[in-house]
Amino acid sequence: MTKLILALLLTTYIAGSLQSPTPTFKTTDELIDYINGLGTTWKAGKNFDDSYPIESLRKLSGVPSKRTTPYPKQPEVDPSFAIPETFDAREQWPDCLSVKEIRDQGACGSCWAFAVVEAISDRICIASQGKQQVEISGENLLACCDSCGDGCEGGFPESAWQYYQRTGLVSGGLYDSKVGCQPYSIKSCEHHVSGHLPACAKDTVPTPECSHSCRSGFNGTYTKDLHFGAKVYGFSNQIREVQADIMKNGPVVATFD
């Protein structure tokens, strides 16, 4: 069993964004025009046509702030700690293969689970200085954490970190990868773009059933493959604290309301 100190980034607010009232808009086009009129670094537009089910759109929303858990905060960063203009975790930890990987959740609202297990995988490797390469199972977290929310209908990263600390998670790679104890069982698909894979369904697939056993052919048992976190901590809304922790310990998880 592996124990590791992990980080959880609670909802972070950008300084200044809360200083003025949020304008209201009667139509989506008004909102798009407003955003594009700000001259930011990106351009707003419509990602879905009018036929897209409203229930499917709701599943893409943020995490309700009422579920935010008040975790212990990290100590303030030493003012002398230098934060560079840029930082690339792939370059900082080139031996950690998981840092470079972006997993495909398929037609399932499991972003909450994927964000957590990918950060866990990265931090295990970073803490071990590249000696332990493991892909923590998104399937295991998605299917078995009853307190995390609604599986493929959406969930809460804060609860996911607690589950990892208290119950543990096994290993598991991408769909059809035969990597780890419980690889992802939901097929990959193209998300709103054309490509070599089938387009993702508009409706989410059912959440997989929880299983406490490993795939056939896995060299090990479910219990022995469990990985645990030693503690979970959060941050205030000070960006320097988040930046410093990423530089020291690796990727974090953020949510927005």
GROMACS .gro file of C-alpha atoms in nm:
model
  257
    1MET     CA    1   0.000   0.000   0.000
    2THR     CA    2   0.125   0.342  -0.091
    3LYS     CA    3   0.079   0.654   0.122
    4LEU     CA    4   0.133   0.998  -0.018
    5ILE     CA    5   0.064   1.355   0.084
    6LEU     CA    6  -0.182   1.495  -0.168
    7ALA     CA    7  -0.321   1.835  -0.249
    8LEU     CA    8  -0.671   1.952  -0.317
    9LEU     CA    9  -0.730   2.293  -0.464
   10LEU     CA   10  -1.066   2.426  -0.357
   11THR     CA   11  -1.264   2.675  -0.560
   12THR     CA   12  -1.030   2.958  -0.651
   13TYR     CA   13  -1.150   3.308  -0.725
   14ILE     CA   14  -0.956   3.543  -0.948
   15ALA     CA   15  -0.886   3.873  -0.776
   16GLY     CA   16  -1.090   4.144  -0.940
   17SER     CA   17  -1.359   3.919  -1.081
   18LEU     CA   18  -1.565   3.967  -0.765
   19GLN     CA   19  -1.523   4.343  -0.745
   20SER     CA   20  -1.810   4.436  -0.976
   21PRO     CA   21  -2.164   4.296  -1.018
   22THR     CA   22  -2.204   4.027  -1.281
   23PRO     CA   23  -2.410   4.159  -1.574
   24THR     CA   24  -2.721   3.971  -1.685
   25PHE     CA   25  -2.807   3.869  -2.039
   26LYS     CA   26  -3.138   3.777  -2.203
   27THR     CA   27  -2.983   3.565  -2.477
   28THR     CA   28  -2.671   3.360  -2.536
   29ASP     CA   29  -2.575   3.591  -2.822
   30GLU     CA   30  -2.569   3.889  -2.583
   31LEU     CA   31  -2.337   3.699  -2.350
   32ILE     CA   32  -2.108   3.601  -2.638
   33ASP     CA   33  -2.093   3.960  -2.765
   34TYR     CA   34  -2.013   4.086  -2.415
   35ILE     CA   35  -1.727   3.840  -2.363
   36ASN     CA   36  -1.575   3.900  -2.705
   37GLY     CA   37  -1.602   4.274  -2.649
   38LEU     CA   38  -1.366   4.245  -2.353
   39GLY     CA   39  -1.078   4.159  -2.586
   40THR     CA   40  -0.952   3.866  -2.379
   41THR     CA   41  -0.713   3.592  -2.492
   42TRP     CA   42  -0.995   3.367  -2.619
   43LYS     CA   43  -1.310   3.399  -2.827
   44ALA     CA   44  -1.654   3.289  -2.708
   45GLY     CA   45  -1.898   3.105  -2.932
   46LYS     CA   46  -2.172   2.841  -2.933
   47ASN     CA   47  -2.049   2.488  -2.872
   48PHE     CA   48  -2.388   2.319  -2.902
   49ASP     CA   49  -2.682   2.364  -3.139
   50ASP     CA   50  -3.037   2.422  -3.019
   51SER     CA   51  -3.123   2.052  -3.045
   52TYR     CA   52  -2.875   1.953  -2.773
   53PRO     CA   53  -3.069   1.822  -2.469
   54ILE     CA   54  -3.080   2.068  -2.180
   55GLU     CA   55  -3.023   1.784  -1.932
   56SER     CA   56  -2.698   1.698  -2.108
   57LEU     CA   57  -2.588   2.061  -2.086
   58ARG     CA   58  -2.660   2.071  -1.713
   59LYS     CA   59  -2.418   1.782  -1.666
   60LEU     CA   60  -2.140   2.006  -1.797
   61SER     CA   61  -2.192   2.268  -1.527
   62GLY     CA   62  -1.951   2.353  -1.247
   63VAL     CA   63  -1.939   2.216  -0.894
   64PRO     CA   64  -2.190   2.367  -0.646
   65SER     CA   65  -2.000   2.568  -0.386
   66LYS     CA   66  -2.220   2.431  -0.106
   67ARG     CA   67  -2.030   2.103  -0.139
   68THR     CA   68  -1.692   2.269  -0.089
   69THR     CA   69  -1.514   2.107   0.207
   70PRO     CA   70  -1.306   2.325   0.445
   71TYR     CA   71  -0.983   2.126   0.434
   72PRO     CA   72  -0.675   2.231   0.633
   73LYS     CA   73  -0.482   2.499   0.447
   74GLN     CA   74  -0.116   2.490   0.355
   75PRO     CA   75   0.117   2.738   0.532
   76GLU     CA   76   0.173   3.067   0.354
   77VAL     CA   77   0.449   3.070   0.096
   78ASP     CA   78   0.781   3.226   0.196
   79PRO     CA   79   0.791   3.569   0.025
   80SER     CA   80   1.141   3.489  -0.098
   81PHE     CA   81   1.020   3.183  -0.290
   82ALA     CA   82   1.065   3.269  -0.658
   83ILE     CA   83   0.774   3.202  -0.894
   84PRO     CA   84   0.894   3.188  -1.257
   85GLU     CA   85   0.706   3.339  -1.551
   86THR     CA   86   0.639   2.990  -1.688
   87PHE     CA   87   0.645   2.638  -1.548
   88ASP     CA   88   0.593   2.311  -1.739
   89ALA     CA   89   0.546   2.000  -1.523
   90ARG     CA   90   0.633   1.780  -1.821
   91GLU     CA   91   0.976   1.938  -1.836
   92GLN     CA   92   1.023   1.946  -1.460
   93TRP     CA   93   0.946   1.574  -1.421
   94PRO     CA   94   1.022   1.417  -1.762
   95ASP     CA   95   1.042   1.065  -1.617
   96CYS     CA   96   0.681   1.077  -1.494
   97LEU     CA   97   0.483   0.953  -1.792
   98SER     CA   98   0.143   1.023  -1.637
   99VAL     CA   99   0.213   1.399  -1.633
  100LYS     CA  100   0.205   1.397  -2.013
  101GLU     CA  101  -0.113   1.190  -2.038
  102ILE     CA  102  -0.464   1.327  -2.093
  103ARG     CA  103  -0.727   1.058  -2.042
  104ASP     CA  104  -1.050   1.031  -2.242
  105GLN     CA  105  -1.359   0.999  -2.022
  106GLY     CA  106  -1.586   0.898  -2.311
  107ALA     CA  107  -1.959   0.978  -2.297
  108CYS     CA  108  -1.954   0.997  -1.917
  109GLY     CA  109  -1.949   1.299  -1.688
  110SER     CA  110  -1.648   1.166  -1.500
  111CYS     CA  111  -1.423   1.472  -1.528
  112TRP     CA  112  -1.433   1.504  -1.148
  113ALA     CA  113  -1.291   1.153  -1.112
  114PHE     CA  114  -1.037   1.182  -1.392
  115ALA     CA  115  -0.900   1.510  -1.258
  116VAL     CA  116  -0.837   1.355  -0.918
  117VAL     CA  117  -0.688   1.021  -1.027
  118GLU     CA  118  -0.460   1.190  -1.280
  119ALA     CA  119  -0.329   1.431  -1.015
  120ILE     CA  120  -0.281   1.138  -0.776
  121SER     CA  121  -0.091   0.940  -1.039
  122ASP     CA  122   0.134   1.237  -1.111
  123ARG     CA  123   0.207   1.304  -0.744
  124ILE     CA  124   0.289   0.943  -0.666
  125CYS     CA  125   0.551   0.948  -0.940
  126ILE     CA  126   0.686   1.288  -0.839
  127ALA     CA  127   0.709   1.196  -0.469
  128SER     CA  128   0.896   0.876  -0.558
  129GLN     CA  129   1.131   1.067  -0.791
  130GLY     CA  130   1.009   0.864  -1.087
  131LYS     CA  131   1.056   0.525  -0.923
  132GLN     CA  132   0.684   0.447  -0.896
  133GLN     CA  133   0.487   0.480  -1.218
  134VAL     CA  134   0.120   0.400  -1.158
  135GLU     CA  135  -0.206   0.497  -1.326
  136ILE     CA  136  -0.471   0.527  -1.056
  137SER     CA  137  -0.806   0.393  -1.175
  138GLY     CA  138  -1.072   0.642  -1.279
  139GLU     CA  139  -1.311   0.347  -1.308
  140ASN     CA  140  -1.262   0.249  -0.944
  141LEU     CA  141  -1.329   0.601  -0.815
  142LEU     CA  142  -1.619   0.666  -1.054
  143ALA     CA  143  -1.800   0.342  -0.974
  144CYS     CA  144  -1.732   0.289  -0.605
  145CYS     CA  145  -1.737   0.629  -0.434
  146ASP     CA  146  -2.101   0.663  -0.326
  147SER     CA  147  -2.031   0.987  -0.140
  148CYS     CA  148  -1.875   1.152  -0.445
  149GLY     CA  149  -2.196   1.238  -0.628
  150ASP     CA  150  -2.370   1.072  -0.920
  151GLY     CA  151  -2.101   0.888  -1.115
  152CYS     CA  152  -2.137   0.964  -1.486
  153GLU     CA  153  -2.391   1.233  -1.398
  154GLY     CA  154  -2.120   1.436  -1.223
  155GLY     CA  155  -1.943   1.437  -0.889
  156PHE     CA  156  -1.737   1.627  -0.633
  157PRO     CA  157  -1.354   1.626  -0.635
  158GLU     CA  158  -1.339   1.714  -0.265
  159SER     CA  159  -1.521   1.392  -0.176
  160ALA     CA  160  -1.303   1.200  -0.420
  161TRP     CA  161  -0.987   1.307  -0.238
  162GLN     CA  162  -1.141   1.198   0.093
  163TYR     CA  163  -1.231   0.862  -0.057
  164TYR     CA  164  -0.873   0.812  -0.172
  165GLN     CA  165  -0.744   0.894   0.174
  166ARG     CA  166  -0.992   0.679   0.368
  167THR     CA  167  -1.083   0.390   0.136
  168GLY     CA  168  -0.805   0.379  -0.120
  169LEU     CA  169  -0.799   0.334  -0.497
  170VAL     CA  170  -0.654   0.064  -0.719
  171SER     CA  171  -0.460   0.108  -1.042
  172GLY     CA  172  -0.618   0.119  -1.386
  173GLY     CA  173  -0.538   0.266  -1.726
  174LEU     CA  174  -0.730   0.380  -2.032
  175TYR     CA  175  -1.013   0.198  -2.208
  176ASP     CA  176  -0.909  -0.140  -2.349
  177SER     CA  177  -0.552  -0.087  -2.223
  178LYS     CA  178  -0.526  -0.390  -1.991
  179VAL     CA  179  -0.319  -0.164  -1.764
  180GLY     CA  180  -0.361  -0.203  -1.389
  181CYS     CA  181  -0.628  -0.367  -1.179
  182GLN     CA  182  -0.933  -0.184  -1.317
  183PRO     CA  183  -0.887  -0.013  -1.657
  184TYR     CA  184  -1.159   0.226  -1.777
  185SER     CA  185  -1.456   0.039  -1.925
  186ILE     CA  186  -1.615   0.326  -2.121
  187LYS     CA  187  -1.515   0.366  -2.485
  188SER     CA  188  -1.327   0.672  -2.604
  189CYS     CA  189  -1.511   0.907  -2.842
  190GLU     CA  190  -1.476   1.242  -3.020
  191HIS     CA  191  -1.594   1.534  -2.807
  192HIS     CA  192  -1.761   1.794  -3.033
  193VAL     CA  193  -1.497   1.757  -3.307
  194SER     CA  194  -1.442   1.530  -3.606
  195GLY     CA  195  -1.178   1.259  -3.577
  196HIS     CA  196  -1.102   0.891  -3.616
  197LEU     CA  197  -1.328   0.788  -3.325
  198PRO     CA  198  -1.711   0.781  -3.320
  199ALA     CA  199  -1.878   1.097  -3.190
  200CYS     CA  200  -1.971   1.092  -2.822
  201ALA     CA  201  -2.338   1.028  -2.753
  202LYS     CA  202  -2.545   1.328  -2.646
  203ASP     CA  203  -2.666   1.138  -2.341
  204THR     CA  204  -2.422   1.004  -2.085
  205VAL     CA  205  -2.369   0.632  -2.051
  206PRO     CA  206  -2.466   0.451  -1.728
  207THR     CA  207  -2.216   0.458  -1.443
  208PRO     CA  208  -2.020   0.130  -1.426
  209GLU     CA  209  -2.098  -0.111  -1.142
  210CYS     CA  210  -1.860  -0.103  -0.846
  211SER     CA  211  -1.632  -0.405  -0.832
  212HIS     CA  212  -1.384  -0.508  -0.565
  213SER     CA  213  -1.189  -0.741  -0.790
  214CYS     CA  214  -0.926  -0.692  -1.059
  215ARG     CA  215  -0.947  -0.775  -1.429
  216SER     CA  216  -0.861  -1.123  -1.549
  217GLY     CA  217  -0.487  -1.160  -1.599
  218PHE     CA  218  -0.385  -0.891  -1.351
  219ASN     CA  219  -0.087  -0.998  -1.143
  220GLY     CA  220  -0.211  -0.916  -0.794
  221THR     CA  221  -0.521  -0.873  -0.582
  222TYR     CA  222  -0.760  -0.583  -0.533
  223THR     CA  223  -0.669  -0.535  -0.167
  224LYS     CA  224  -0.295  -0.541  -0.222
  225ASP     CA  225  -0.323  -0.296  -0.512
  226LEU     CA  226  -0.501  -0.028  -0.308
  227HIS     CA  227  -0.320   0.306  -0.282
  228PHE     CA  228  -0.395   0.558  -0.007
  229GLY     CA  229  -0.328   0.927   0.055
  230ALA     CA  230  -0.184   1.030   0.393
  231LYS     CA  231  -0.371   1.361   0.407
  232VAL     CA  232  -0.565   1.608   0.197
  233TYR     CA  233  -0.515   1.984   0.210
  234GLY     CA  234  -0.646   2.291   0.034
  235PHE     CA  235  -0.547   2.648  -0.042
  236SER     CA  236  -0.676   2.997   0.014
  237ASN     CA  237  -0.736   3.214  -0.291
  238GLN     CA  238  -0.370   3.319  -0.301
  239ILE     CA  239  -0.236   3.222  -0.642
  240ARG     CA  240   0.124   3.212  -0.516
  241GLU     CA  241   0.036   2.930  -0.277
  242VAL     CA  242  -0.105   2.722  -0.560
  243GLN     CA  243   0.187   2.797  -0.790
  244ALA     CA  244   0.442   2.708  -0.522
  245ASP     CA  245   0.272   2.379  -0.440
  246ILE     CA  246   0.257   2.279  -0.806
  247MET     CA  247   0.628   2.349  -0.838
  248LYS     CA  248   0.711   2.145  -0.527
  249ASN     CA  249   0.462   1.859  -0.536
  250GLY     CA  250   0.294   1.847  -0.877
  251PRO     CA  251  -0.051   1.904  -1.031
  252VAL     CA  252  -0.352   2.008  -0.822
  253VAL     CA  253  -0.727   1.992  -0.884
  254ALA     CA  254  -0.948   2.301  -0.911
  255THR     CA  255  -1.325   2.339  -0.931
  256PHE     CA  256  -1.548   2.629  -1.030
  257ASP     CA  257  -1.902   2.710  -0.926
   0.00000   0.00000   0.00000
